[in-house]
Amino acid sequence: MGSDASDMRIVCAASGGPEVLVPRELELASPEAGEVRVRHDAIGVNYIDVYLRSGLYPAQAPFTPGFEAAGVVEELGAGVAGLVVGDRVAYAATPAGAYATRRNLAAARLVRLPASVSCAQAACSMLKGLSAHYLLHDSFKAKPGDHLLVHAASGGVGSLLVPWAKRLGARVLAVVGSSAKIERARRLGADEVVDASSADFVAHAKAFTDGRGVDCVYDSVGGATFARSLACLRTRGTLVSFGQSSGAVPPFDVLELAKRSLFLTRPSLWDHVDARDELETRAEDLFRLLADGTLSAEATASWPLVEARAAHEALQSRATTGSILLLPS
Ligand SMILES: NC(=O)c1ccc[n+]([C@@H]2O[C@H](COP(=O)([O-])OP(=O)(O)OC[C@H]3O[C@@H](n4cnc5c(N)ncnc54)[C@H](OP(=O)(O)O)[C@@H]3O)[C@@H](O)[C@H]2O)c1
């Protein structure tokens, strides 16, 4: 059968604040053809979960949030090859539905975990780490000597993006939102750290590059930083705008880019892991760098799944660093 008495999920009952996340019983059918049922050991919490919950991204309530988790395969639907019951697997995938003790999802979205990566590490790093991968290899191809500015550098994605950029030989100016986060950004390997609550990151970007401007800005903060991120760039530099934790980027005049022949891209992870070979290659690279110590994916905080609301409150309050988890039991 699909579920047992302890099974539960979180439901986003309507668009709104963290209080709209409520626990509900879970009734799960057997997996359909091409699907597997996964019992979750750990569930990743991501800022995209906030966008869907708040209504910034359209979602039809009620729904179960969450795009990232790791656990154990419990049952195979018809026609599934390459996985067996008992395999440890992880995913960063649509549709939403990870805030649950178990779920069914397409086998093609799962990657099998190597022995070196725990379920908790995978749930901390699949969505954020695969994002760091494409941001550094596709949105802007970071090379030795490139000067990069990374916003929210002590956050979930930032904590993987910064050491990965260093591994690729780039120089990294890390921007953090409070003095409490400076030390973490330094430990991640950033060459310089700016606390944007007390200093002008545009001036720092110029000083960091002897007045030239950085080659690329990775901006996930959005509305509050977008215009100033453009000001940090060198002529022909690239702004990778990949999130909006401070709110949506306001309407933008494309002629702003013409002033210094700037590049602007607004990418999404889903377009970079849709093809199975891309998903596998990126996951293999991520797991290798976790295993050799280049990257670390330890949760800095976790909550029981039933307390998803508290996890969202913490993430939105800017109190968290690194990756945070929900634990089903
Ligand atoms: N496009 C994609 O493919 C993709 C994939 C993954 C993630 N993302 C984006 O990457 C970003 C980071 O995601 P994450 O899950 O790892 O979250 P996170 O970085 O752990 O948390 C968000 C951080 O944003 C900063 N921030 C600045 N202004 C804020 C505000 N007004 N309210 C809340 N936070 C604010 C805070 O860091 P400071 O206090 O240091 O400023 C906060 O800790 C999000 O924007 C997410 O949407 C995009």
Coordinates of N, CA, C and O in Angstrom, one line a residue, residues 67-242:
F67 N 10.9 21.3 -3.6 CA 11.4 20.8 -4.9 C 12.6 19.9 -4.7 O 13.3 19.5 -5.7
E68 N 13.0 19.7 -3.4 CA 14.3 19.0 -3.2 C 14.3 18.1 -2.0 O 13.8 18.5 -0.9
A69 N 14.7 16.9 -2.2 CA 14.7 15.9 -1.1 C 15.6 14.8 -1.4 O 16.1 14.6 -2.6
A70 N 15.9 14.0 -0.4 CA 16.7 12.7 -0.6 C 16.1 11.7 0.3 O 15.5 12.0 1.4
G71 N 16.2 10.4 -0.1 CA 15.6 9.3 0.7 C 15.8 8.0 0.0 O 16.8 7.8 -0.7
V72 N 14.9 7.1 0.3 CA 15.1 5.7 -0.1 C 13.9 5.3 -1.0 O 12.8 5.6 -0.7
V73 N 14.2 4.6 -2.1 CA 13.2 4.1 -3.0 C 12.4 2.9 -2.3 O 13.0 2.0 -1.8
E74 N 11.1 3.1 -2.3 CA 10.3 2.1 -1.6 C 9.5 1.2 -2.6 O 9.1 0.1 -2.2
E75 N 9.1 1.7 -3.7 CA 8.3 1.0 -4.6 C 8.5 1.5 -6.0 O 8.7 2.7 -6.2
L76 N 8.5 0.6 -7.0 CA 8.7 1.0 -8.4 C 7.4 0.9 -9.2 O 6.7 -0.1 -9.1
G77 N 7.1 1.9 -10.0 CA 6.0 1.8 -10.9 C 6.4 0.9 -12.1 O 7.6 0.6 -12.3
A78 N 5.4 0.6 -13.0 CA 5.7 -0.2 -14.2 C 6.8 0.4 -15.1 O 6.7 1.7 -15.2
G79 N 7.7 -0.3 -15.6 CA 8.6 0.1 -16.6 C 9.8 0.9 -16.1 O 10.6 1.4 -16.9
V80 N 10.0 1.0 -14.8 CA 11.1 1.7 -14.3 C 12.4 0.8 -14.3 O 12.3 -0.3 -13.8
A81 N 13.4 1.3 -15.0 CA 14.7 0.6 -15.0 C 15.8 1.4 -14.4 O 15.7 2.6 -14.3
G82 N 16.8 0.7 -13.9 CA 18.0 1.4 -13.4 C 17.9 1.8 -11.9 O 18.8 2.4 -11.4
L83 N 16.8 1.5 -11.3 CA 16.6 1.7 -9.8 C 16.0 0.5 -9.2 O 15.2 -0.2 -9.8
V84 N 16.4 0.2 -8.0 CA 15.8 -0.9 -7.2 C 15.3 -0.4 -5.9 O 15.8 0.6 -5.4
V85 N 14.4 -1.2 -5.3 CA 13.9 -0.8 -4.0 C 15.1 -0.8 -3.0 O 15.9 -1.7 -3.1
G86 N 15.2 0.2 -2.2 CA 16.3 0.3 -1.3 C 17.4 1.3 -1.7 O 18.2 1.7 -0.9
D87 N 17.4 1.7 -3.0 CA 18.4 2.6 -3.5 C 18.2 4.0 -2.7 O 17.1 4.4 -2.5
R88 N 19.4 4.6 -2.4 CA 19.3 6.0 -1.8 C 19.4 6.9 -3.0 O 20.2 6.8 -3.9
V89 N 18.4 7.8 -3.0 CA 18.3 8.7 -4.2 C 18.0 10.2 -3.7 O 17.7 10.4 -2.6
A90 N 18.2 11.1 -4.7 CA 17.9 12.5 -4.4 C 17.4 13.2 -5.6 O 17.5 12.7 -6.7
Y91 N 16.7 14.3 -5.4 CA 16.3 15.1 -6.6 C 16.1 16.6 -6.3 O 16.0 17.0 -5.2
A92 N 16.2 17.3 -7.4 CA 15.8 18.7 -7.4 C 15.0 18.8 -8.6 O 15.5 18.8 -9.8
A93 N 13.7 18.9 -8.5 CA 12.8 18.7 -9.6 C 11.4 19.3 -9.4 O 10.9 19.4 -8.2
T94 N 10.7 19.6 -10.5 CA 9.3 19.9 -10.4 C 8.5 18.6 -10.7 O 9.1 17.7 -11.3
P95 N 7.3 18.5 -10.3 CA 6.5 19.6 -9.7 C 6.8 19.6 -8.2 O 7.4 18.7 -7.6
A96 N 6.3 20.7 -7.5 CA 6.4 20.8 -6.1 C 5.7 19.6 -5.4 O 4.9 18.9 -6.0
G97 N 6.2 19.3 -4.2 CA 5.6 18.2 -3.4 C 6.6 17.5 -2.5 O 6.3 16.4 -1.9
A98 N 7.7 18.1 -2.3 CA 8.7 17.5 -1.4 C 8.5 17.6 0.1 O 9.0 16.8 0.9
Y99 N 7.6 18.5 0.5 CA 7.3 18.7 2.0 C 6.4 17.6 2.4 O 5.2 17.8 2.8
A100 N 6.8 16.3 2.4 CA 6.0 15.2 2.7 C 6.9 14.0 3.2 O 8.1 14.0 2.8
T101 N 6.3 13.1 4.0 CA 7.1 12.0 4.4 C 7.5 11.1 3.2 O 8.6 10.5 3.2
R102 N 6.6 11.0 2.3 CA 6.9 10.2 1.1 C 6.2 10.9 -0.1 O 5.3 11.6 0.1
R103 N 6.7 10.5 -1.3 CA 6.0 11.0 -2.5 C 6.3 10.1 -3.6 O 7.3 9.3 -3.6
N104 N 5.4 10.1 -4.7 CA 5.7 9.5 -5.9 C 6.2 10.5 -6.9 O 5.7 11.7 -6.9
L105 N 7.3 10.2 -7.6 CA 7.7 11.1 -8.7 C 8.4 10.4 -9.8 O 8.8 9.2 -9.6
A106 N 8.6 11.0 -10.9 CA 9.2 10.4 -12.1 C 10.6 9.9 -11.8 O 11.4 10.6 -11.3
A107 N 10.8 8.6 -12.2 CA 12.1 8.0 -11.9 C 13.2 8.8 -12.7 O 14.3 8.9 -12.2
A108 N 12.9 9.4 -13.8 CA 13.9 10.2 -14.6 C 14.4 11.4 -13.9 O 15.4 12.0 -14.3
R109 N 13.7 11.8 -12.8 CA 14.2 13.0 -12.1 C 15.1 12.7 -10.9 O 15.7 13.6 -10.3
L110 N 15.3 11.4 -10.7 CA 16.1 10.9 -9.5 C 17.6 10.6 -9.9 O 17.8 10.1 -11.0
V111 N 18.5 10.9 -9.0 CA 19.8 10.4 -9.2 C 20.2 9.5 -8.0 O 19.7 9.8 -6.9
R112 N 20.9 8.5 -8.2 CA 21.3 7.6 -7.2 C 22.5 8.2 -6.4 O 23.4 8.8 -7.0
L113 N 22.5 8.1 -5.1 CA 23.5 8.7 -4.3 C 24.7 7.8 -4.2 O 24.6 6.6 -3.9
P114 N 25.9 8.3 -4.4 CA 27.1 7.5 -4.1 C 27.3 7.4 -2.5 O 26.7 8.1 -1.8
A115 N 28.1 6.4 -2.1 CA 28.2 6.1 -0.7 C 28.8 7.3 0.0 O 28.5 7.5 1.2
S116 N 29.5 8.1 -0.7 CA 30.2 9.3 0.0 C 29.2 10.4 0.4 O 29.6 11.3 1.1
V117 N 28.0 10.4 -0.1 CA 27.1 11.5 0.1 C 25.8 11.0 0.9 O 25.1 10.1 0.4
S118 N 25.6 11.6 2.0 CA 24.5 11.2 2.9 C 23.2 11.8 2.3 O 23.2 12.8 1.5
C119 N 22.1 11.3 2.8 CA 20.8 11.9 2.3 C 20.7 13.3 2.8 O 20.2 14.2 2.1
A120 N 21.2 13.6 4.0 CA 21.1 15.0 4.5 C 22.0 15.9 3.6 O 21.5 17.0 3.3
Q121 N 23.2 15.5 3.3 CA 24.0 16.3 2.4 C 23.4 16.5 1.0 O 23.4 17.6 0.5
A122 N 22.7 15.5 0.5 CA 22.1 15.6 -0.8 C 20.9 16.6 -0.7 O 20.7 17.4 -1.6
A123 N 20.1 16.5 0.4 CA 19.0 17.4 0.5 C 19.4 18.8 0.7 O 18.7 19.8 0.4
C124 N 20.7 19.0 1.2 CA 21.2 20.3 1.4 C 21.8 20.9 0.1 O 22.0 22.1 0.0
S125 N 22.1 20.0 -0.9 CA 22.9 20.5 -2.0 C 22.4 20.2 -3.4 O 22.9 20.7 -4.4
M126 N 21.3 19.4 -3.6 CA 20.9 19.1 -4.9 C 20.4 20.4 -5.7 O 20.9 20.7 -6.7
L127 N 19.4 21.0 -5.1 CA 18.9 22.2 -5.8 C 19.9 23.3 -5.8 O 20.2 23.9 -6.9
K128 N 20.5 23.6 -4.7 CA 21.4 24.7 -4.6 C 22.7 24.4 -5.4 O 23.3 25.3 -6.0
G129 N 23.2 23.2 -5.3 CA 24.5 22.9 -5.9 C 24.4 22.7 -7.4 O 25.3 23.1 -8.2
L130 N 23.3 22.1 -7.9 CA 23.1 22.0 -9.4 C 22.9 23.4 -9.9 O 23.3 23.7 -11.0
S131 N 22.3 24.3 -9.1 CA 22.2 25.7 -9.6 C 23.6 26.4 -9.6 O 23.9 27.0 -10.6
A132 N 24.4 26.2 -8.6 CA 25.7 26.8 -8.6 C 26.5 26.2 -9.8 O 27.2 27.0 -10.5
H133 N 26.3 25.0 -10.2 CA 27.0 24.4 -11.3 C 26.6 25.1 -12.6 O 27.5 25.6 -13.3
Y134 N 25.3 25.3 -12.9 CA 25.0 25.9 -14.2 C 25.3 27.4 -14.2 O 25.7 28.0 -15.2
L135 N 25.2 28.0 -13.0 CA 25.5 29.5 -12.9 C 27.0 29.7 -13.3 O 27.3 30.7 -14.0
L136 N 27.8 28.8 -12.8 CA 29.3 29.0 -13.1 C 29.8 28.4 -14.4 O 30.9 28.8 -14.8
H137 N 29.0 27.5 -15.0 CA 29.5 26.9 -16.2 C 28.7 27.3 -17.4 O 29.2 27.1 -18.6
D138 N 27.5 27.8 -17.3 CA 26.7 28.1 -18.4 C 26.2 29.6 -18.5 O 26.3 30.2 -19.5
S139 N 25.6 30.1 -17.3 CA 25.1 31.5 -17.4 C 26.3 32.4 -17.6 O 26.2 33.4 -18.3
F140 N 27.4 32.2 -16.9 CA 28.6 32.9 -17.1 C 29.7 31.9 -16.9 O 29.7 31.3 -15.8
K141 N 30.6 31.6 -17.8 CA 31.6 30.6 -17.7 C 32.8 31.2 -16.9 O 33.6 31.9 -17.5
A142 N 32.9 30.9 -15.6 CA 33.9 31.5 -14.8 C 35.3 30.8 -15.1 O 35.4 29.6 -15.1
K143 N 36.3 31.7 -15.3 CA 37.6 31.3 -15.6 C 38.6 31.8 -14.6 O 38.3 32.7 -13.9
P144 N 39.8 31.2 -14.6 CA 40.8 31.7 -13.7 C 41.0 33.2 -13.9 O 41.1 33.6 -15.0
G145 N 41.1 33.9 -12.8 CA 41.4 35.3 -12.9 C 40.1 36.2 -13.0 O 40.2 37.4 -12.9
D146 N 39.0 35.6 -13.4 CA 37.8 36.4 -13.5 C 37.4 37.0 -12.1 O 37.7 36.4 -11.1
H147 N 36.9 38.2 -12.1 CA 36.4 38.8 -10.8 C 34.9 38.7 -10.8 O 34.2 39.3 -11.7
L148 N 34.4 38.1 -9.8 CA 33.0 37.8 -9.6 C 32.5 38.5 -8.3 O 33.2 38.4 -7.3
L149 N 31.3 39.0 -8.4 CA 30.6 39.5 -7.2 C 29.5 38.6 -6.9 O 28.6 38.3 -7.8
V150 N 29.4 38.1 -5.7 CA 28.3 37.1 -5.3 C 27.5 37.7 -4.2 O 28.0 37.9 -3.1
H151 N 26.2 38.0 -4.5 CA 25.3 38.5 -3.4 C 24.8 37.3 -2.5 O 24.8 36.2 -3.0
A152 N 24.4 37.6 -1.3 CA 23.9 36.6 -0.4 C 24.9 35.4 -0.3 O 24.5 34.3 -0.3
A153 N 26.2 35.8 -0.2 CA 27.2 34.8 -0.3 C 27.2 33.8 0.8 O 27.8 32.7 0.6
S154 N 26.7 34.1 2.0 CA 26.6 33.2 3.1 C 25.4 32.3 3.1 O 25.2 31.5 4.0
G155 N 24.5 32.5 2.1 CA 23.2 31.8 2.1 C 23.4 30.4 1.5 O 24.5 29.9 1.3
G156 N 22.3 29.8 1.2 CA 22.3 28.4 0.7 C 23.0 28.3 -0.6 O 24.0 27.6 -0.7
V157 N 22.6 28.9 -1.7 CA 23.3 28.9 -3.0 C 24.7 29.5 -2.8 O 25.7 28.9 -3.3
G158 N 24.8 30.6 -2.2 CA 26.0 31.3 -2.0 C 27.1 30.5 -1.4 O 28.3 30.5 -1.8
S159 N 26.8 29.6 -0.4 CA 27.7 28.8 0.3 C 28.3 27.7 -0.6 O 29.4 27.1 -0.3
L160 N 27.7 27.4 -1.7 CA 28.2 26.5 -2.7 C 28.9 27.2 -3.9 O 29.9 26.8 -4.4
L161 N 28.3 28.4 -4.2 CA 28.8 29.2 -5.4 C 30.2 29.7 -5.1 O 31.1 29.7 -5.9
V162 N 30.4 30.2 -3.9 CA 31.7 30.9 -3.6 C 32.8 29.9 -3.6 O 33.8 30.1 -4.4
P163 N 32.8 28.7 -2.9 CA 34.0 27.8 -3.0 C 34.1 27.2 -4.4 O 35.2 26.9 -4.8
W164 N 33.0 27.0 -5.1 CA 33.1 26.4 -6.5 C 33.8 27.4 -7.4 O 34.6 27.1 -8.2
A165 N 33.4 28.7 -7.2 CA 34.1 29.8 -8.1 C 35.6 29.8 -7.7 O 36.4 30.0 -8.7
K166 N 35.9 29.7 -6.5 CA 37.3 29.7 -6.1 C 38.0 28.5 -6.7 O 39.2 28.6 -7.2
R167 N 37.4 27.3 -6.7 CA 38.0 26.1 -7.3 C 38.2 26.3 -8.8 O 39.2 25.8 -9.4
L168 N 37.4 27.1 -9.5 CA 37.6 27.4 -10.9 C 38.6 28.5 -11.1 O 38.9 28.9 -12.3
G169 N 39.2 29.0 -10.1 CA 40.2 30.0 -10.2 C 39.8 31.4 -10.2 O 40.7 32.3 -10.5
A170 N 38.5 31.7 -10.0 CA 38.1 33.1 -10.0 C 38.4 33.8 -8.7 O 38.7 33.2 -7.7
R171 N 38.4 35.1 -8.8 CA 38.5 35.9 -7.5 C 37.1 36.4 -7.2 O 36.3 36.8 -8.0
V172 N 36.7 36.3 -5.9 CA 35.4 36.4 -5.4 C 35.2 37.6 -4.4 O 35.9 37.5 -3.4
L173 N 34.4 38.5 -4.7 CA 33.9 39.5 -3.8 C 32.6 39.1 -3.3 O 31.6 39.0 -4.0
A174 N 32.5 38.8 -2.0 CA 31.3 38.3 -1.4 C 30.5 39.4 -0.7 O 31.1 40.2 0.0
V175 N 29.2 39.5 -1.0 CA 28.4 40.5 -0.4 C 27.4 39.8 0.6 O 26.8 38.8 0.2
V176 N 27.4 40.3 1.8 CA 26.5 39.7 2.8 C 25.7 40.8 3.4 O 26.0 42.0 3.3
G177 N 24.6 40.4 4.1 CA 23.6 41.4 4.6 C 23.8 41.8 6.0 O 23.0 42.7 6.5
S178 N 24.7 41.3 6.7 CA 25.0 41.7 8.1 C 26.4 41.3 8.6 O 27.0 40.4 8.0
S179 N 26.8 41.9 9.6 CA 28.2 41.7 10.1 C 28.3 40.2 10.6 O 29.4 39.6 10.5
A180 N 27.2 39.7 11.0 CA 27.3 38.3 11.6 C 27.6 37.3 10.5 O 28.0 36.2 10.8
K181 N 27.5 37.7 9.2 CA 27.7 36.7 8.1 C 29.1 36.8 7.5 O 29.4 36.1 6.6
I182 N 29.8 37.8 7.9 CA 31.1 38.1 7.3 C 32.1 36.9 7.4 O 32.7 36.5 6.5
E183 N 32.1 36.4 8.7 CA 33.1 35.3 8.9 C 32.8 34.1 8.1 O 33.7 33.4 7.6
R184 N 31.5 33.7 8.0 CA 31.2 32.6 7.2 C 31.7 32.8 5.7 O 32.2 31.8 5.1
A185 N 31.4 33.9 5.2 CA 31.8 34.2 3.8 C 33.4 34.1 3.6 O 33.9 33.6 2.6
R186 N 34.1 34.5 4.6 CA 35.5 34.4 4.6 C 35.9 32.9 4.6 O 36.8 32.5 3.8
R187 N 35.3 32.2 5.5 CA 35.7 30.7 5.6 C 35.3 30.0 4.3 O 35.9 29.0 4.0
L188 N 34.3 30.5 3.5 CA 34.0 29.8 2.3 C 35.1 30.1 1.2 O 35.1 29.5 0.1
G189 N 36.0 31.0 1.5 CA 37.1 31.3 0.6 C 37.0 32.6 -0.2 O 37.9 32.8 -1.0
A190 N 36.0 33.4 0.1 CA 35.9 34.7 -0.6 C 37.2 35.5 -0.4 O 37.8 35.5 0.7
D191 N 37.6 36.2 -1.5 CA 38.9 37.0 -1.4 C 38.6 38.2 -0.6 O 39.5 38.7 0.2
E192 N 37.4 38.8 -0.8 CA 37.0 40.0 0.0 C 35.5 39.8 0.4 O 34.8 39.2 -0.4
V193 N 35.1 40.5 1.5 CA 33.7 40.4 1.9 C 33.3 41.8 2.2 O 34.0 42.6 2.9
V194 N 32.1 42.1 1.7 CA 31.4 43.4 2.0 C 30.2 43.2 2.8 O 29.3 42.4 2.4
D195 N 30.0 43.9 3.9 CA 28.7 43.9 4.6 C 27.9 45.0 4.0 O 28.1 46.2 4.3
A196 N 26.9 44.6 3.2 CA 26.1 45.6 2.5 C 25.2 46.5 3.5 O 24.6 47.5 3.0
S197 N 25.1 46.0 4.7 CA 24.3 46.8 5.6 C 25.0 48.1 6.1 O 24.4 49.0 6.6
S198 N 26.3 48.1 5.9 CA 27.1 49.2 6.4 C 28.1 49.8 5.4 O 28.8 50.7 5.6
A199 N 28.1 49.2 4.2 CA 29.1 49.6 3.2 C 28.5 49.6 1.8 O 27.5 48.9 1.5
D200 N 29.1 50.3 0.9 CA 28.6 50.4 -0.5 C 29.2 49.4 -1.4 O 30.4 49.5 -1.7
F201 N 28.5 48.4 -1.8 CA 29.1 47.2 -2.5 C 29.6 47.7 -3.9 O 30.5 47.1 -4.5
V202 N 29.0 48.7 -4.5 CA 29.4 49.2 -5.8 C 30.9 49.8 -5.7 O 31.8 49.4 -6.5
A203 N 31.1 50.6 -4.7 CA 32.4 51.1 -4.4 C 33.4 50.0 -4.2 O 34.6 50.0 -4.7
H204 N 33.0 49.0 -3.4 CA 33.9 47.8 -3.2 C 34.2 47.1 -4.5 O 35.4 46.6 -4.7
A205 N 33.2 46.9 -5.3 CA 33.5 46.2 -6.6 C 34.5 47.0 -7.4 O 35.4 46.3 -8.1
K206 N 34.4 48.3 -7.4 CA 35.4 49.1 -8.2 C 36.8 48.9 -7.6 O 37.8 48.7 -8.3
A207 N 36.9 49.0 -6.2 CA 38.2 48.9 -5.6 C 38.8 47.5 -5.8 O 40.0 47.4 -5.9
F208 N 37.9 46.5 -5.8 CA 38.3 45.1 -6.0 C 39.0 44.9 -7.3 O 39.8 44.0 -7.5
T209 N 38.7 45.8 -8.3 CA 39.1 45.6 -9.7 C 39.9 46.8 -10.2 O 40.0 47.0 -11.4
D210 N 40.5 47.5 -9.3 CA 41.3 48.7 -9.6 C 40.5 49.6 -10.5 O 41.0 50.2 -11.5
G211 N 39.2 49.8 -10.2 CA 38.4 50.7 -11.0 C 37.7 50.2 -12.2 O 36.8 50.9 -12.8
R212 N 38.1 49.0 -12.6 CA 37.6 48.4 -13.9 C 36.1 48.0 -13.8 O 35.3 48.1 -14.8
G213 N 35.7 47.4 -12.7 CA 34.4 46.7 -12.6 C 34.6 45.2 -12.7 O 35.5 44.7 -13.4
V214 N 33.7 44.5 -12.1 CA 33.8 43.0 -12.1 C 33.3 42.4 -13.4 O 32.5 43.0 -14.2
D215 N 33.8 41.2 -13.7 CA 33.4 40.5 -14.9 C 31.9 40.0 -14.9 O 31.2 40.0 -15.9
C216 N 31.5 39.6 -13.7 CA 30.2 39.1 -13.5 C 29.6 39.3 -12.1 O 30.4 39.2 -11.2
V217 N 28.4 39.6 -12.0 CA 27.6 39.7 -10.8 C 26.6 38.6 -10.7 O 25.8 38.5 -11.7
Y218 N 26.6 37.8 -9.7 CA 25.6 36.8 -9.4 C 24.6 37.4 -8.4 O 24.9 37.5 -7.3
D219 N 23.4 37.8 -8.9 CA 22.5 38.5 -8.1 C 21.2 37.7 -7.9 O 20.4 37.6 -8.8
S220 N 21.0 37.2 -6.6 CA 19.8 36.5 -6.3 C 18.9 37.4 -5.4 O 17.9 36.9 -4.9
V221 N 19.3 38.6 -5.1 CA 18.6 39.4 -4.2 C 17.5 40.2 -4.9 O 16.4 40.5 -4.4
G222 N 17.8 40.6 -6.2 CA 16.7 41.1 -7.0 C 16.4 42.6 -6.8 O 17.3 43.4 -7.0
G223 N 15.2 42.9 -6.5 CA 14.7 44.3 -6.5 C 15.7 45.3 -5.8 O 16.0 46.4 -6.3
A224 N 16.2 44.9 -4.6 CA 17.0 45.8 -3.8 C 18.4 46.1 -4.4 O 19.0 47.0 -4.0
T225 N 18.8 45.2 -5.3 CA 20.2 45.3 -5.7 C 20.4 45.4 -7.2 O 21.5 45.8 -7.6
F226 N 19.4 45.1 -8.0 CA 19.6 44.9 -9.4 C 20.3 46.1 -10.1 O 21.3 45.9 -10.8
A227 N 19.8 47.3 -9.8 CA 20.4 48.5 -10.5 C 21.9 48.7 -10.1 O 22.7 49.0 -10.9
R228 N 22.1 48.5 -8.8 CA 23.5 48.7 -8.3 C 24.4 47.6 -8.8 O 25.6 47.7 -9.0
S229 N 23.8 46.4 -9.0 CA 24.6 45.3 -9.6 C 25.1 45.6 -11.0 O 26.3 45.3 -11.3
L230 N 24.3 46.2 -11.8 CA 24.7 46.6 -13.1 C 25.9 47.6 -13.0 O 26.8 47.6 -13.8
A231 N 25.8 48.5 -12.0 CA 26.8 49.5 -11.8 C 28.2 48.9 -11.5 O 29.2 49.6 -11.6
C232 N 28.2 47.7 -11.0 CA 29.4 47.0 -10.5 C 30.2 46.4 -11.7 O 31.4 46.0 -11.6
L233 N 29.6 46.3 -12.9 CA 30.1 45.6 -14.0 C 31.2 46.4 -14.8 O 31.0 47.6 -15.0
R234 N 32.1 45.7 -15.3 CA 33.1 46.3 -16.3 C 32.3 46.4 -17.6 O 31.2 45.8 -17.8
T235 N 32.9 47.1 -18.6 CA 32.4 47.2 -19.9 C 32.3 45.7 -20.5 O 33.2 45.0 -20.3
R236 N 31.2 45.4 -21.0 CA 30.9 44.0 -21.5 C 30.8 43.0 -20.4 O 31.0 41.8 -20.7
G237 N 30.6 43.4 -19.2 CA 30.4 42.5 -18.1 C 29.0 41.8 -18.2 O 28.1 42.3 -18.9
T238 N 28.8 40.8 -17.3 CA 27.5 40.0 -17.3 C 26.8 40.1 -15.9 O 27.5 39.8 -14.9
L239 N 25.5 40.4 -16.0 CA 24.7 40.3 -14.8 C 23.9 39.0 -14.9 O 23.1 38.9 -15.8
V240 N 24.1 38.1 -14.0 CA 23.3 36.9 -13.9 C 22.3 37.2 -12.7 O 22.6 37.1 -11.6
S241 N 21.1 37.5 -13.1 CA 20.0 37.8 -12.2 C 19.2 36.5 -12.0 O 18.5 36.1 -12.9
F242 N 19.4 35.8 -10.9 CA 18.8 34.5 -10.7 C 17.9 34.3 -9.6 O 17.5 33.2 -9.2

